[in-house]
Coordinates of C-alpha atoms in Angstrom, one line a residue:
Chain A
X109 CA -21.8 22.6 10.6
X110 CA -19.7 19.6 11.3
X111 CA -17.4 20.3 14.0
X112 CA -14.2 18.7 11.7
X113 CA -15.3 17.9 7.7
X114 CA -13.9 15.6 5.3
X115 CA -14.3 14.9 2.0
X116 CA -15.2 10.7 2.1
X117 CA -14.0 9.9 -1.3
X118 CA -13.1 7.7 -2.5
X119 CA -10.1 10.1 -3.6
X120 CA -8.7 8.0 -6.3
X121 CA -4.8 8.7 -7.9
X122 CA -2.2 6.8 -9.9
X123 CA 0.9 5.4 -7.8
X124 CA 3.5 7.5 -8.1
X125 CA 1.7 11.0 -7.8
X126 CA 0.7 13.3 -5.0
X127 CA -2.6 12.4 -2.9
X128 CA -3.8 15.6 -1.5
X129 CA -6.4 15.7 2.0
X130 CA -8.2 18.0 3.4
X131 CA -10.2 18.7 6.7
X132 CA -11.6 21.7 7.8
X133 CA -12.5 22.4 11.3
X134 CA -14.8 24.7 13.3
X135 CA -13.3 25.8 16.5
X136 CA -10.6 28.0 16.6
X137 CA -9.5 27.0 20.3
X138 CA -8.7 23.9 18.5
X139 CA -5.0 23.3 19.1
X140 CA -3.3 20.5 18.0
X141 CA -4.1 18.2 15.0
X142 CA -4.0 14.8 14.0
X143 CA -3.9 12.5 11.1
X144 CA -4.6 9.0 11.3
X145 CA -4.4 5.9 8.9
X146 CA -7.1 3.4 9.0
X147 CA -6.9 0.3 6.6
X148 CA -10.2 -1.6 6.5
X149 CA -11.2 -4.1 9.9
X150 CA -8.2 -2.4 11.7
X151 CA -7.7 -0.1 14.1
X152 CA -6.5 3.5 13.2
X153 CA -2.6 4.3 13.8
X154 CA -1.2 7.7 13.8
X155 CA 0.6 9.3 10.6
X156 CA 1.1 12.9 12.0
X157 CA 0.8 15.5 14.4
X158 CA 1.1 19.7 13.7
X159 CA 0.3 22.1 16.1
X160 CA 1.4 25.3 15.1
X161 CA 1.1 27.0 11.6
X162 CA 3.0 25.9 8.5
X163 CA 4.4 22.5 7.4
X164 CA 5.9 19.3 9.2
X165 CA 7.4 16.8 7.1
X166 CA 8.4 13.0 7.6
X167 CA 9.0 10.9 4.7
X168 CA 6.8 11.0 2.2
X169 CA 4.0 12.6 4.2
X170 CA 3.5 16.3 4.7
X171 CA 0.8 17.8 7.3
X172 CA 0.0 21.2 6.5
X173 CA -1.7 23.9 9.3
X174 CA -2.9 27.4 8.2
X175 CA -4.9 27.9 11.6
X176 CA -6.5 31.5 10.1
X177 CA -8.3 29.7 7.5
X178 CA -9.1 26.6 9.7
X179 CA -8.0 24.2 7.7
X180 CA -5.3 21.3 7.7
X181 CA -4.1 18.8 4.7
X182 CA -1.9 15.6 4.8
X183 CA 0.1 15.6 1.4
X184 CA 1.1 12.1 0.3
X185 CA 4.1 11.9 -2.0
X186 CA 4.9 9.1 -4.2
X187 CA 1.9 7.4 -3.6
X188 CA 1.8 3.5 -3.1
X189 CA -1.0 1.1 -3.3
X190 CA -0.1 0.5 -0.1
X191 CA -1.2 3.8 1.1
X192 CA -4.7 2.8 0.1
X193 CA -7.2 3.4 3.3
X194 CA -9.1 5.7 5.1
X195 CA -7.9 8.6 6.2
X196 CA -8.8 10.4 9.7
X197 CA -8.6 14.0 10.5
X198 CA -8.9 14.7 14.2
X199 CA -8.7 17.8 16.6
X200 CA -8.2 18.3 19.7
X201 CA -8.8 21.6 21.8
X202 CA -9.6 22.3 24.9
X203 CA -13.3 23.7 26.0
X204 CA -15.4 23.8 29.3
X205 CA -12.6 22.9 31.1
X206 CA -11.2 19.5 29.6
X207 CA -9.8 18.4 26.5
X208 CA -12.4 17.1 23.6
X209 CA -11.2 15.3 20.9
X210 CA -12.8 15.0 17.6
X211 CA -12.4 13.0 14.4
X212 CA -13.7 14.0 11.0
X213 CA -15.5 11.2 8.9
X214 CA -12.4 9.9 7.1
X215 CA -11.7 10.3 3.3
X216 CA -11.2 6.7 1.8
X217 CA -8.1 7.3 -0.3
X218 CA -7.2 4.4 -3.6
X219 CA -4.0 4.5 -5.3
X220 CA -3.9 2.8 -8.4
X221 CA -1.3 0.4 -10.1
Chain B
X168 CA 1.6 -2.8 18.3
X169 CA 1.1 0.5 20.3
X170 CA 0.8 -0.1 24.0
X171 CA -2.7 -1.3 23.8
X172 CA -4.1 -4.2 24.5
X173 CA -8.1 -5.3 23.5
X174 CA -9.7 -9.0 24.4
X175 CA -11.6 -10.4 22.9
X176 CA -10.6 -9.4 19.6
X177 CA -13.8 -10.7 18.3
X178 CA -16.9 -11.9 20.3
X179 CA -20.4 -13.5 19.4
X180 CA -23.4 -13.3 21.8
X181 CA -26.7 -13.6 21.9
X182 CA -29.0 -10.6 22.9
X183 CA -29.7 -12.2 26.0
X184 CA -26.2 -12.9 27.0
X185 CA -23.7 -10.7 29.4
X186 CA -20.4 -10.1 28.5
X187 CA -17.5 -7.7 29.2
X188 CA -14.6 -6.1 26.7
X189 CA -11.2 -5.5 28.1
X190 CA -8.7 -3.1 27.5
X191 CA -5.3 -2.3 28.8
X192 CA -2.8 0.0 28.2
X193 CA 1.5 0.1 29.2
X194 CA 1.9 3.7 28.1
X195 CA 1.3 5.2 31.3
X196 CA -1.3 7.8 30.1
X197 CA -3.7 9.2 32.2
X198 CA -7.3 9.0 30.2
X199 CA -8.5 5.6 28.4
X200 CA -11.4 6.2 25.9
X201 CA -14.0 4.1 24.3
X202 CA -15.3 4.4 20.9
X203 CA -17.8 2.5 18.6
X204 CA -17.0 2.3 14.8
X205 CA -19.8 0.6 12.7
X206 CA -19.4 -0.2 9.0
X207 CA -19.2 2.9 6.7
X208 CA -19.8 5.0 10.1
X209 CA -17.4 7.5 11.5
X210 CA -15.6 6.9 15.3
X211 CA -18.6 7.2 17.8
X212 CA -16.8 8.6 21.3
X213 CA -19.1 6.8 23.7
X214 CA -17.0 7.3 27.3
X215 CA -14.1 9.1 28.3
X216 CA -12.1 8.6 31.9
X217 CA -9.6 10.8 33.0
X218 CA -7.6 9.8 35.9
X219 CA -9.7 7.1 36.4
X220 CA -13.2 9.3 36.5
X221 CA -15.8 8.9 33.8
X222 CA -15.6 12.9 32.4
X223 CA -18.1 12.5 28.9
X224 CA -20.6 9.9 28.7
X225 CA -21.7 10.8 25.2
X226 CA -26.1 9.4 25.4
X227 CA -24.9 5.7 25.4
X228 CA -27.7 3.3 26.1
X229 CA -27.7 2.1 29.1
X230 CA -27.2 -1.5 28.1
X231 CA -23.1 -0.2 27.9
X232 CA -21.5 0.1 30.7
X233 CA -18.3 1.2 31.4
X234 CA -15.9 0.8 34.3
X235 CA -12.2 2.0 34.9
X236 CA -10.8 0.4 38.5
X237 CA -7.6 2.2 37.3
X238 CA -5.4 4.4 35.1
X239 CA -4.6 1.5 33.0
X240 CA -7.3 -0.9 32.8
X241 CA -11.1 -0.1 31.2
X242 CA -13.7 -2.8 31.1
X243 CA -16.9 -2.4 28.8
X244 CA -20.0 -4.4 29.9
X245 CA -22.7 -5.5 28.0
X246 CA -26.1 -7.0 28.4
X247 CA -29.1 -7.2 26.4
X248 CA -27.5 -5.5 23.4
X249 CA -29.3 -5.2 19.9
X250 CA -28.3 -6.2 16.3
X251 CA -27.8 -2.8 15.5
X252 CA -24.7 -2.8 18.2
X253 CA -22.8 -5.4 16.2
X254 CA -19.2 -3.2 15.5
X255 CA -16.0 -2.7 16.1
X256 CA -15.4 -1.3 19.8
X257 CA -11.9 1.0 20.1
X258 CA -10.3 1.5 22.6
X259 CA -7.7 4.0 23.2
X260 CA -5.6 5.9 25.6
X261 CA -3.7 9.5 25.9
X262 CA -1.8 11.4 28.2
X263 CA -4.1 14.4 28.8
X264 CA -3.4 17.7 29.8
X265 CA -0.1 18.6 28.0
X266 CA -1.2 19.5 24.4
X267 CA 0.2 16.6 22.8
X268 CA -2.7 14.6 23.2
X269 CA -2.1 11.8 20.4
X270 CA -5.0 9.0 21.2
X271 CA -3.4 5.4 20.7
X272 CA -5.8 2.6 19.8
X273 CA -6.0 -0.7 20.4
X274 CA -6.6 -3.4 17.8
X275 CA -10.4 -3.5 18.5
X276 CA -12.9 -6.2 19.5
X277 CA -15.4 -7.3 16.3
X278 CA -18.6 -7.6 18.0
X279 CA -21.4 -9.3 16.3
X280 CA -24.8 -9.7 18.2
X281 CA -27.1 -12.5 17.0

């Protein structure tokens, strides 16, 4: 089992409407979370952080962390063809005495005009 | 632009040749990372330093290799590298050790290996 999982897409929706991600990770001494934005050829840049349980909001992005079921979504409102990329799921938790941090796969996200 | 800085951002060399990546960072964090990302490939970690000592070294070929004089400065050194090595090389930096260990990347260095 893939220490963090994402769906890679492509994850295709209309502008306007709701993109919905997902990652799933593996270690429950995982304790903070990450999403990142990656557009093709460029570097990733961070979208949101959540560490503790529930939902953390800014703009038109929501990060969502239910730590019982190990799982943690990025919720895209209004979606733009500009929010078209890859998105990256990462974890960071601390095990044998140093922090590890780990990035899921991506899920390759397309809205369309 | 987040505090770091890569050069070159893109470099050419021949398997033969010996060059070096740089990376910098002004955020004052304590651990400098560097990853490999090849083309419809995932972030490869390759080394970690944490104040300033090398703490994951994740079965790199030996043909990388890494240096970190100091908490703000990581070099990347290359020699006889392969096709198959041709990617983009992250770099990034966090303050470790507080929880809130967000990882800020630099814009990258395109490597392509003739």
């Amino acid at each position: 089992q893939k220490e963090v999982e994402q769906n890679s897409g492509p994850l295709s929706v209309p502008e306007g409407a709701i993109a919905s991600l997902n990652c799933t990770y593996s270690d429950r001494g995982s304790q903070s979370f990450f999403w990142y934005r990656q557009y093709s050829g460029k570097s990733p840049e961070l979208i949101m952080s959540i560490y503790s349980n529930g939902d953390k909001e800014d703009g038109r992005f929501t990060a969502q962390l239910n730590k019982a079921s190990q799982y943690v979504s990025l919720l895209i409102r209004d979606s733009q063809p500009s929010d078209s990329a890859t998105y990256l799921c990462a974890v960071n938790l601390f095990t044998s005495g140093t922090y590890k941090y780990i990035f899921g796969t991506g899920t390759r996200l397309k809205v369309l005009a | 632009e987040t505090g770091v800085t890569q050069t070159p951002r893109h470099l050419v060399m021949g398997m033969t040749n010996k060059k070096s990546l740089k990376c910098e960072q002004h955020l004052g964090h304590n651990a400098m990372y560097w990853y490999k990302q090849s083309a419809k490939k995932p972030l490869e970690l390759m080394f970690v330093y944490s104040l300033e000592e090398r703490v994951e070294n994740n079965s790199v070929p030996s043909r990388f290799s890494p240096e970190c004089p100091n908490s703000s400065h990581l070099f990347l050194h290359l020699h006889t590298l392969q096709p198959e090595d041709s990617a983009l090389y992250l770099c990034a930096s966090s303050q470790v050790g507080q929880g809130a260990d967000t990882q800020y990347f630099g814009p990258g260095t395109r490597l392509t290996v003739l």
